[in-house]
């Protein structure tokens, strides 16, 4: 049998990131052949993936960023099973490398992203290898992009919440962009303005308003009018441009944008939070 040295184990660990004992076992079972040992560890990851297919990967790392020209932003979510793994520096580094690849290639869907390579290895294989290394279900569950004249990204400390906001102009004030991205994080708007609020949400709010008025004993003939009044309150609380600015409640986001830069508005936004 080929003698396996500590140096051999350390070298394989450096290549794969797997644990010392896993690397030693892989080398022993493959007579010191590094390539076969790497394949062995990958297969182990695939076996773990199969075993954990029905497990919940509800923890994870949420990251967002923008391209150098600021015209394209992306948010990715790399899920795992435990908070301990989610906070691991190596796990976060893998998530960051996936985000960087999405930005470099301006990738718009998750399936395409999984097929892209980092150092010659597909992201799909990298995710599978992480399962073998960590022993948890790991999943790239989310990719969302925003394209605009300028996109701003915000990641809340802890990597559990991230936002993207697209603007119709190049920003003259960098802080303003961050303020709006943080507004989206804090206030979780349902749409940019009332005009693009989803129809199903509007209908639901009207029905809720009617039922509330009915429970208060209001006449049936008045229910529609009362519900529409409540809907306007909903628009103010839940549509981004009409929300009160969290840093200065005397003005709305729309007013804040106009005060900083003429004709500036939001064209798109995305928000993802791990519940």
PDB file of C-alpha atoms in Angstrom:
ATOM      1  CA  UNK A   1       0.000   0.000   0.000  1.00  0.00           C
ATOM      2  CA  UNK A   2       1.214   3.482  -0.870  1.00  0.00           C
ATOM      3  CA  UNK A   3       2.320   5.469   2.161  1.00  0.00           C
ATOM      4  CA  UNK A   4       0.215   8.578   2.680  1.00  0.00           C
ATOM      5  CA  UNK A   5       2.174  11.471   4.177  1.00  0.00           C
ATOM      6  CA  UNK A   6       0.907  14.504   6.065  1.00  0.00           C
ATOM      7  CA  UNK A   7       2.081  16.599   3.125  1.00  0.00           C
ATOM      8  CA  UNK A   8      -0.091  14.565   0.733  1.00  0.00           C
ATOM      9  CA  UNK A   9      -3.118  15.102   2.949  1.00  0.00           C
ATOM     10  CA  UNK A  10      -2.422  18.822   3.311  1.00  0.00           C
ATOM     11  CA  UNK A  11      -2.056  19.190  -0.460  1.00  0.00           C
ATOM     12  CA  UNK A  12      -5.385  17.464  -1.152  1.00  0.00           C
ATOM     13  CA  UNK A  13      -7.055  19.568   1.522  1.00  0.00           C
ATOM     14  CA  UNK A  14      -5.704  22.706  -0.131  1.00  0.00           C
ATOM     15  CA  UNK A  15      -7.123  21.618  -3.495  1.00  0.00           C
ATOM     16  CA  UNK A  16     -10.561  20.496  -2.295  1.00  0.00           C
ATOM     17  CA  UNK A  17     -11.174  22.271   1.001  1.00  0.00           C
ATOM     18  CA  UNK A  18     -12.351  18.957   2.496  1.00  0.00           C
ATOM     19  CA  UNK A  19     -11.543  17.930   6.077  1.00  0.00           C
ATOM     20  CA  UNK A  20      -8.169  16.378   6.957  1.00  0.00           C
ATOM     21  CA  UNK A  21      -9.622  12.966   7.816  1.00  0.00           C
ATOM     22  CA  UNK A  22     -11.752  12.916   4.658  1.00  0.00           C
ATOM     23  CA  UNK A  23      -8.676  13.747   2.569  1.00  0.00           C
ATOM     24  CA  UNK A  24      -6.593  11.061   4.259  1.00  0.00           C
ATOM     25  CA  UNK A  25      -9.334   8.465   3.759  1.00  0.00           C
ATOM     26  CA  UNK A  26      -9.739   9.427   0.086  1.00  0.00           C
ATOM     27  CA  UNK A  27      -5.995   9.070  -0.542  1.00  0.00           C
ATOM     28  CA  UNK A  28      -5.812   5.743   1.309  1.00  0.00           C
ATOM     29  CA  UNK A  29      -8.708   4.293  -0.677  1.00  0.00           C
ATOM     30  CA  UNK A  30      -7.111   5.393  -3.958  1.00  0.00           C
ATOM     31  CA  UNK A  31      -3.473   4.426  -3.268  1.00  0.00           C
ATOM     32  CA  UNK A  32      -2.319   8.025  -3.089  1.00  0.00           C
ATOM     33  CA  UNK A  33      -3.681   8.967  -6.523  1.00  0.00           C
ATOM     34  CA  UNK A  34      -4.643  12.627  -6.114  1.00  0.00           C
ATOM     35  CA  UNK A  35      -6.971  12.799  -9.143  1.00  0.00           C
ATOM     36  CA  UNK A  36      -8.880   9.716  -8.014  1.00  0.00           C
ATOM     37  CA  UNK A  37      -8.995  11.077  -4.468  1.00  0.00           C
ATOM     38  CA  UNK A  38     -10.521  14.326  -5.739  1.00  0.00           C
ATOM     39  CA  UNK A  39     -13.111  12.331  -7.679  1.00  0.00           C
ATOM     40  CA  UNK A  40     -13.773  10.273  -4.537  1.00  0.00           C
ATOM     41  CA  UNK A  41     -14.479  13.427  -2.535  1.00  0.00           C
ATOM     42  CA  UNK A  42     -16.755  14.791  -5.268  1.00  0.00           C
ATOM     43  CA  UNK A  43     -18.756  11.573  -5.278  1.00  0.00           C
ATOM     44  CA  UNK A  44     -19.046  11.834  -1.523  1.00  0.00           C
ATOM     45  CA  UNK A  45     -20.514  15.297  -2.000  1.00  0.00           C
ATOM     46  CA  UNK A  46     -22.988  13.938  -4.538  1.00  0.00           C
ATOM     47  CA  UNK A  47     -24.029  11.172  -2.130  1.00  0.00           C
ATOM     48  CA  UNK A  48     -24.599  13.705   0.613  1.00  0.00           C
ATOM     49  CA  UNK A  49     -26.583  15.821  -1.832  1.00  0.00           C
ATOM     50  CA  UNK A  50     -28.811  12.861  -2.662  1.00  0.00           C
ATOM     51  CA  UNK A  51     -29.288  11.961   1.007  1.00  0.00           C
ATOM     52  CA  UNK A  52     -30.161  15.529   1.944  1.00  0.00           C
ATOM     53  CA  UNK A  53     -32.441  16.306  -0.982  1.00  0.00           C
ATOM     54  CA  UNK A  54     -35.469  16.296   1.307  1.00  0.00           C
ATOM     55  CA  UNK A  55     -33.806  18.354   4.042  1.00  0.00           C
ATOM     56  CA  UNK A  56     -34.614  22.017   4.593  1.00  0.00           C
ATOM     57  CA  UNK A  57     -31.859  24.500   3.777  1.00  0.00           C
ATOM     58  CA  UNK A  58     -33.433  27.583   5.328  1.00  0.00           C
ATOM     59  CA  UNK A  59     -30.308  29.316   6.590  1.00  0.00           C
ATOM     60  CA  UNK A  60     -27.741  30.854   4.272  1.00  0.00           C
ATOM     61  CA  UNK A  61     -25.988  33.869   2.859  1.00  0.00           C
ATOM     62  CA  UNK A  62     -27.731  36.669   0.934  1.00  0.00           C
ATOM     63  CA  UNK A  63     -25.433  38.918  -1.097  1.00  0.00           C
ATOM     64  CA  UNK A  64     -25.941  41.636  -3.686  1.00  0.00           C
ATOM     65  CA  UNK A  65     -23.595  43.730  -5.797  1.00  0.00           C
ATOM     66  CA  UNK A  66     -23.261  45.750  -8.986  1.00  0.00           C
ATOM     67  CA  UNK A  67     -20.993  45.760 -12.017  1.00  0.00           C
ATOM     68  CA  UNK A  68     -18.207  48.304 -12.327  1.00  0.00           C
ATOM     69  CA  UNK A  69     -20.298  50.510 -14.621  1.00  0.00           C
ATOM     70  CA  UNK A  70     -23.202  50.258 -12.119  1.00  0.00           C
ATOM     71  CA  UNK A  71     -25.716  49.402 -14.847  1.00  0.00           C
ATOM     72  CA  UNK A  72     -26.345  45.817 -13.680  1.00  0.00           C
ATOM     73  CA  UNK A  73     -26.976  44.469 -10.194  1.00  0.00           C
ATOM     74  CA  UNK A  74     -27.516  40.949  -8.896  1.00  0.00           C
ATOM     75  CA  UNK A  75     -28.621  39.284  -5.672  1.00  0.00           C
ATOM     76  CA  UNK A  76     -27.847  35.634  -4.929  1.00  0.00           C
ATOM     77  CA  UNK A  77     -28.835  33.360  -2.064  1.00  0.00           C
ATOM     78  CA  UNK A  78     -26.696  30.371  -1.114  1.00  0.00           C
ATOM     79  CA  UNK A  79     -28.634  28.269   1.375  1.00  0.00           C
ATOM     80  CA  UNK A  80     -27.440  25.846   4.030  1.00  0.00           C
ATOM     81  CA  UNK A  81     -29.059  24.087   6.990  1.00  0.00           C
ATOM     82  CA  UNK A  82     -27.514  25.821  10.009  1.00  0.00           C
ATOM     83  CA  UNK A  83     -26.662  29.327  11.143  1.00  0.00           C
ATOM     84  CA  UNK A  84     -23.193  28.057  12.097  1.00  0.00           C
ATOM     85  CA  UNK A  85     -22.357  27.253   8.469  1.00  0.00           C
ATOM     86  CA  UNK A  86     -24.014  30.451   7.198  1.00  0.00           C
ATOM     87  CA  UNK A  87     -21.544  32.489   9.268  1.00  0.00           C
ATOM     88  CA  UNK A  88     -18.507  30.465   8.183  1.00  0.00           C
ATOM     89  CA  UNK A  89     -15.985  32.614   6.302  1.00  0.00           C
ATOM     90  CA  UNK A  90     -15.281  29.933   3.687  1.00  0.00           C
ATOM     91  CA  UNK A  91     -19.004  29.502   2.984  1.00  0.00           C
ATOM     92  CA  UNK A  92     -19.451  33.271   2.611  1.00  0.00           C
ATOM     93  CA  UNK A  93     -16.415  33.373   0.300  1.00  0.00           C
ATOM     94  CA  UNK A  94     -18.024  30.739  -1.954  1.00  0.00           C
ATOM     95  CA  UNK A  95     -21.238  32.785  -2.066  1.00  0.00           C
ATOM     96  CA  UNK A  96     -19.236  35.903  -2.918  1.00  0.00           C
ATOM     97  CA  UNK A  97     -17.413  34.123  -5.747  1.00  0.00           C
ATOM     98  CA  UNK A  98     -20.770  32.994  -7.177  1.00  0.00           C
ATOM     99  CA  UNK A  99     -22.092  36.564  -7.016  1.00  0.00           C
ATOM    100  CA  UNK A 100     -18.926  37.883  -8.671  1.00  0.00           C
ATOM    101  CA  UNK A 101     -19.368  35.381 -11.505  1.00  0.00           C
ATOM    102  CA  UNK A 102     -22.999  36.427 -11.978  1.00  0.00           C
ATOM    103  CA  UNK A 103     -21.912  40.065 -12.215  1.00  0.00           C
ATOM    104  CA  UNK A 104     -18.959  39.419 -14.525  1.00  0.00           C
ATOM    105  CA  UNK A 105     -21.199  37.530 -16.953  1.00  0.00           C
ATOM    106  CA  UNK A 106     -24.337  39.635 -16.367  1.00  0.00           C
ATOM    107  CA  UNK A 107     -26.197  36.387 -15.818  1.00  0.00           C
ATOM    108  CA  UNK A 108     -29.980  36.708 -15.683  1.00  0.00           C
ATOM    109  CA  UNK A 109     -31.147  33.241 -14.637  1.00  0.00           C
ATOM    110  CA  UNK A 110     -30.089  30.686 -12.057  1.00  0.00           C
ATOM    111  CA  UNK A 111     -29.808  27.729 -14.446  1.00  0.00           C
ATOM    112  CA  UNK A 112     -27.265  29.566 -16.614  1.00  0.00           C
ATOM    113  CA  UNK A 113     -25.335  30.668 -13.532  1.00  0.00           C
ATOM    114  CA  UNK A 114     -25.008  27.083 -12.283  1.00  0.00           C
ATOM    115  CA  UNK A 115     -23.330  26.109 -15.564  1.00  0.00           C
ATOM    116  CA  UNK A 116     -20.723  28.899 -15.437  1.00  0.00           C
ATOM    117  CA  UNK A 117     -17.248  28.042 -14.199  1.00  0.00           C
ATOM    118  CA  UNK A 118     -14.924  29.313 -11.497  1.00  0.00           C
ATOM    119  CA  UNK A 119     -11.326  28.154 -11.947  1.00  0.00           C
ATOM    120  CA  UNK A 120     -12.475  25.489 -14.408  1.00  0.00           C
ATOM    121  CA  UNK A 121     -15.226  24.040 -12.201  1.00  0.00           C
ATOM    122  CA  UNK A 122     -18.932  24.653 -12.724  1.00  0.00           C
ATOM    123  CA  UNK A 123     -20.805  26.431  -9.959  1.00  0.00           C
ATOM    124  CA  UNK A 124     -23.135  23.430  -9.784  1.00  0.00           C
ATOM    125  CA  UNK A 125     -20.140  21.179  -9.009  1.00  0.00           C
ATOM    126  CA  UNK A 126     -18.773  23.723  -6.530  1.00  0.00           C
ATOM    127  CA  UNK A 127     -22.082  23.686  -4.644  1.00  0.00           C
ATOM    128  CA  UNK A 128     -22.095  19.876  -4.644  1.00  0.00           C
ATOM    129  CA  UNK A 129     -18.500  19.815  -3.392  1.00  0.00           C
ATOM    130  CA  UNK A 130     -19.505  22.134  -0.546  1.00  0.00           C
ATOM    131  CA  UNK A 131     -22.021  19.520   0.583  1.00  0.00           C
ATOM    132  CA  UNK A 132     -19.247  16.940   0.754  1.00  0.00           C
ATOM    133  CA  UNK A 133     -17.003  19.328   2.632  1.00  0.00           C
ATOM    134  CA  UNK A 134     -19.574  20.674   5.088  1.00  0.00           C
ATOM    135  CA  UNK A 135     -21.994  17.771   5.414  1.00  0.00           C
ATOM    136  CA  UNK A 136     -25.116  19.915   4.993  1.00  0.00           C
ATOM    137  CA  UNK A 137     -27.535  20.490   2.149  1.00  0.00           C
ATOM    138  CA  UNK A 138     -26.218  23.472   0.170  1.00  0.00           C
ATOM    139  CA  UNK A 139     -28.356  25.083  -2.520  1.00  0.00           C
ATOM    140  CA  UNK A 140     -28.133  28.096  -4.802  1.00  0.00           C
ATOM    141  CA  UNK A 141     -31.791  29.011  -4.457  1.00  0.00           C
ATOM    142  CA  UNK A 142     -32.119  32.533  -5.801  1.00  0.00           C
ATOM    143  CA  UNK A 143     -30.784  34.900  -8.431  1.00  0.00           C
ATOM    144  CA  UNK A 144     -32.434  38.220  -9.208  1.00  0.00           C
ATOM    145  CA  UNK A 145     -31.097  41.061 -11.329  1.00  0.00           C
ATOM    146  CA  UNK A 146     -31.852  44.741 -11.869  1.00  0.00           C
ATOM    147  CA  UNK A 147     -30.704  46.709 -14.917  1.00  0.00           C
ATOM    148  CA  UNK A 148     -30.897  50.510 -15.020  1.00  0.00           C
ATOM    149  CA  UNK A 149     -28.964  53.678 -15.751  1.00  0.00           C
ATOM    150  CA  UNK A 150     -27.505  53.183 -12.278  1.00  0.00           C
ATOM    151  CA  UNK A 151     -28.064  50.349  -9.805  1.00  0.00           C
ATOM    152  CA  UNK A 152     -27.296  50.500  -6.088  1.00  0.00           C
ATOM    153  CA  UNK A 153     -26.877  47.402  -3.898  1.00  0.00           C
ATOM    154  CA  UNK A 154     -27.230  47.106  -0.137  1.00  0.00           C
ATOM    155  CA  UNK A 155     -26.437  44.105   2.084  1.00  0.00           C
ATOM    156  CA  UNK A 156     -27.624  44.310   5.677  1.00  0.00           C
ATOM    157  CA  UNK A 157     -25.055  43.223   8.300  1.00  0.00           C
ATOM    158  CA  UNK A 158     -25.311  39.472   8.861  1.00  0.00           C
ATOM    159  CA  UNK A 159     -25.910  38.626   5.182  1.00  0.00           C
ATOM    160  CA  UNK A 160     -29.582  37.728   5.665  1.00  0.00           C
ATOM    161  CA  UNK A 161     -31.114  40.658   3.777  1.00  0.00           C
ATOM    162  CA  UNK A 162     -30.082  42.408   0.561  1.00  0.00           C
ATOM    163  CA  UNK A 163     -31.618  44.917  -1.827  1.00  0.00           C
ATOM    164  CA  UNK A 164     -31.076  46.332  -5.308  1.00  0.00           C
ATOM    165  CA  UNK A 165     -32.489  49.634  -6.554  1.00  0.00           C
ATOM    166  CA  UNK A 166     -32.385  50.877 -10.152  1.00  0.00           C
ATOM    167  CA  UNK A 167     -32.526  54.587 -11.017  1.00  0.00           C
ATOM    168  CA  UNK A 168     -33.341  56.354 -14.298  1.00  0.00           C
ATOM    169  CA  UNK A 169     -30.258  58.609 -14.072  1.00  0.00           C
ATOM    170  CA  UNK A 170     -26.630  58.467 -13.021  1.00  0.00           C
ATOM    171  CA  UNK A 171     -26.609  59.555  -9.382  1.00  0.00           C
ATOM    172  CA  UNK A 172     -24.967  62.794  -8.324  1.00  0.00           C
ATOM    173  CA  UNK A 173     -25.088  61.734  -4.658  1.00  0.00           C
ATOM    174  CA  UNK A 174     -23.889  58.238  -3.723  1.00  0.00           C
ATOM    175  CA  UNK A 175     -25.389  58.444  -0.230  1.00  0.00           C
ATOM    176  CA  UNK A 176     -28.835  59.091  -1.684  1.00  0.00           C
ATOM    177  CA  UNK A 177     -28.707  55.777  -3.545  1.00  0.00           C
ATOM    178  CA  UNK A 178     -27.727  53.953  -0.370  1.00  0.00           C
ATOM    179  CA  UNK A 179     -30.517  55.713   1.538  1.00  0.00           C
ATOM    180  CA  UNK A 180     -33.150  54.420  -0.894  1.00  0.00           C
ATOM    181  CA  UNK A 181     -31.674  50.905  -0.922  1.00  0.00           C
ATOM    182  CA  UNK A 182     -31.824  50.911   2.889  1.00  0.00           C
ATOM    183  CA  UNK A 183     -35.408  52.227   2.729  1.00  0.00           C
ATOM    184  CA  UNK A 184     -36.357  49.173   0.654  1.00  0.00           C
ATOM    185  CA  UNK A 185     -34.638  46.944   3.219  1.00  0.00           C
ATOM    186  CA  UNK A 186     -36.374  48.562   6.189  1.00  0.00           C
ATOM    187  CA  UNK A 187     -39.872  49.219   4.814  1.00  0.00           C
ATOM    188  CA  UNK A 188     -40.351  46.299   2.382  1.00  0.00           C
ATOM    189  CA  UNK A 189     -42.498  48.071  -0.252  1.00  0.00           C
ATOM    190  CA  UNK A 190     -44.711  45.967  -2.523  1.00  0.00           C
ATOM    191  CA  UNK A 191     -44.114  48.133  -5.614  1.00  0.00           C
ATOM    192  CA  UNK A 192     -42.465  51.342  -6.827  1.00  0.00           C
ATOM    193  CA  UNK A 193     -45.698  53.353  -7.094  1.00  0.00           C
ATOM    194  CA  UNK A 194     -49.440  52.728  -6.903  1.00  0.00           C
ATOM    195  CA  UNK A 195     -49.632  52.490 -10.706  1.00  0.00           C
ATOM    196  CA  UNK A 196     -47.540  49.314 -10.768  1.00  0.00           C
ATOM    197  CA  UNK A 197     -48.964  47.720  -7.634  1.00  0.00           C
ATOM    198  CA  UNK A 198     -50.081  44.151  -8.533  1.00  0.00           C
ATOM    199  CA  UNK A 199     -53.810  43.838  -9.206  1.00  0.00           C
ATOM    200  CA  UNK A 200     -54.245  40.888  -6.848  1.00  0.00           C
ATOM    201  CA  UNK A 201     -52.782  42.915  -3.963  1.00  0.00           C
ATOM    202  CA  UNK A 202     -55.100  45.864  -4.721  1.00  0.00           C
ATOM    203  CA  UNK A 203     -58.165  43.592  -4.850  1.00  0.00           C
ATOM    204  CA  UNK A 204     -57.139  41.924  -1.595  1.00  0.00           C
ATOM    205  CA  UNK A 205     -56.700  45.280   0.179  1.00  0.00           C
ATOM    206  CA  UNK A 206     -60.109  46.500  -1.050  1.00  0.00           C
ATOM    207  CA  UNK A 207     -61.779  43.340   0.261  1.00  0.00           C
ATOM    208  CA  UNK A 208     -59.988  43.708   3.607  1.00  0.00           C
ATOM    209  CA  UNK A 209     -61.073  47.352   3.782  1.00  0.00           C
ATOM    210  CA  UNK A 210     -64.697  46.447   3.057  1.00  0.00           C
ATOM    211  CA  UNK A 211     -64.720  43.703   5.679  1.00  0.00           C
ATOM    212  CA  UNK A 212     -63.182  45.988   8.306  1.00  0.00           C
ATOM    213  CA  UNK A 213     -65.830  48.637   7.584  1.00  0.00           C
ATOM    214  CA  UNK A 214     -68.565  45.986   7.680  1.00  0.00           C
ATOM    215  CA  UNK A 215     -67.330  44.767  11.077  1.00  0.00           C
ATOM    216  CA  UNK A 216     -67.459  48.378  12.289  1.00  0.00           C
ATOM    217  CA  UNK A 217     -71.153  48.478  11.349  1.00  0.00           C
ATOM    218  CA  UNK A 218     -70.831  50.820   8.370  1.00  0.00           C
ATOM    219  CA  UNK A 219     -73.678  50.827   5.786  1.00  0.00           C
ATOM    220  CA  UNK A 220     -73.202  48.529   2.772  1.00  0.00           C
ATOM    221  CA  UNK A 221     -73.529  51.494   0.413  1.00  0.00           C
ATOM    222  CA  UNK A 222     -70.492  53.115   2.045  1.00  0.00           C
ATOM    223  CA  UNK A 223     -68.175  50.091   2.057  1.00  0.00           C
ATOM    224  CA  UNK A 224     -66.581  50.706  -1.363  1.00  0.00           C
ATOM    225  CA  UNK A 225     -65.794  54.362  -0.599  1.00  0.00           C
ATOM    226  CA  UNK A 226     -64.356  53.506   2.817  1.00  0.00           C
ATOM    227  CA  UNK A 227     -62.264  50.677   1.336  1.00  0.00           C
ATOM    228  CA  UNK A 228     -60.818  53.014  -1.314  1.00  0.00           C
ATOM    229  CA  UNK A 229     -59.862  55.446   1.435  1.00  0.00           C
ATOM    230  CA  UNK A 230     -58.045  52.659   3.244  1.00  0.00           C
ATOM    231  CA  UNK A 231     -56.398  51.696  -0.058  1.00  0.00           C
ATOM    232  CA  UNK A 232     -54.857  55.162  -0.347  1.00  0.00           C
ATOM    233  CA  UNK A 233     -53.394  54.694   3.130  1.00  0.00           C
ATOM    234  CA  UNK A 234     -52.015  51.333   1.984  1.00  0.00           C
ATOM    235  CA  UNK A 235     -50.369  52.998  -1.031  1.00  0.00           C
ATOM    236  CA  UNK A 236     -48.670  55.525   1.243  1.00  0.00           C
ATOM    237  CA  UNK A 237     -47.375  52.829   3.562  1.00  0.00           C
ATOM    238  CA  UNK A 238     -46.483  50.162   1.004  1.00  0.00           C
ATOM    239  CA  UNK A 239     -45.384  51.762  -2.295  1.00  0.00           C
ATOM    240  CA  UNK A 240     -41.803  52.981  -2.319  1.00  0.00           C
ATOM    241  CA  UNK A 241     -42.181  56.457  -3.840  1.00  0.00           C
ATOM    242  CA  UNK A 242     -45.115  57.284  -1.542  1.00  0.00           C
ATOM    243  CA  UNK A 243     -43.573  55.997   1.683  1.00  0.00           C
ATOM    244  CA  UNK A 244     -42.310  58.455   4.270  1.00  0.00           C
ATOM    245  CA  UNK A 245     -38.520  58.620   4.088  1.00  0.00           C
ATOM    246  CA  UNK A 246     -37.249  56.745   7.169  1.00  0.00           C
ATOM    247  CA  UNK A 247     -34.469  59.295   7.748  1.00  0.00           C
ATOM    248  CA  UNK A 248     -36.831  62.281   7.442  1.00  0.00           C
ATOM    249  CA  UNK A 249     -40.536  61.511   7.811  1.00  0.00           C
ATOM    250  CA  UNK A 250     -41.487  65.045   6.729  1.00  0.00           C
ATOM    251  CA  UNK A 251     -40.953  64.029   3.088  1.00  0.00           C
ATOM    252  CA  UNK A 252     -41.787  61.028   0.927  1.00  0.00           C
ATOM    253  CA  UNK A 253     -39.177  59.105  -1.040  1.00  0.00           C
ATOM    254  CA  UNK A 254     -40.436  60.796  -4.218  1.00  0.00           C
ATOM    255  CA  UNK A 255     -39.938  64.221  -2.646  1.00  0.00           C
ATOM    256  CA  UNK A 256     -36.516  63.227  -1.338  1.00  0.00           C
ATOM    257  CA  UNK A 257     -35.376  62.130  -4.808  1.00  0.00           C
ATOM    258  CA  UNK A 258     -36.618  65.369  -6.382  1.00  0.00           C
ATOM    259  CA  UNK A 259     -34.843  67.447  -3.747  1.00  0.00           C
ATOM    260  CA  UNK A 260     -31.516  65.786  -4.551  1.00  0.00           C
ATOM    261  CA  UNK A 261     -31.719  65.513  -8.346  1.00  0.00           C
ATOM    262  CA  UNK A 262     -34.258  66.803 -10.882  1.00  0.00           C
ATOM    263  CA  UNK A 263     -36.529  64.175 -12.531  1.00  0.00           C
ATOM    264  CA  UNK A 264     -34.823  61.355 -10.624  1.00  0.00           C
ATOM    265  CA  UNK A 265     -36.943  58.281  -9.940  1.00  0.00           C
ATOM    266  CA  UNK A 266     -36.737  54.562  -9.231  1.00  0.00           C
ATOM    267  CA  UNK A 267     -37.232  52.216 -12.191  1.00  0.00           C
ATOM    268  CA  UNK A 268     -36.880  48.850 -10.414  1.00  0.00           C
ATOM    269  CA  UNK A 269     -36.031  47.274  -7.087  1.00  0.00           C
ATOM    270  CA  UNK A 270     -35.505  43.849  -5.566  1.00  0.00           C
ATOM    271  CA  UNK A 271     -35.490  42.751  -1.933  1.00  0.00           C
ATOM    272  CA  UNK A 272     -34.689  39.336  -0.486  1.00  0.00           C
ATOM    273  CA  UNK A 273     -34.743  38.388   3.169  1.00  0.00           C
ATOM    274  CA  UNK A 274     -34.169  35.042   4.851  1.00  0.00           C
ATOM    275  CA  UNK A 275     -37.198  34.561   7.102  1.00  0.00           C
TER     276      UNK A 275
END
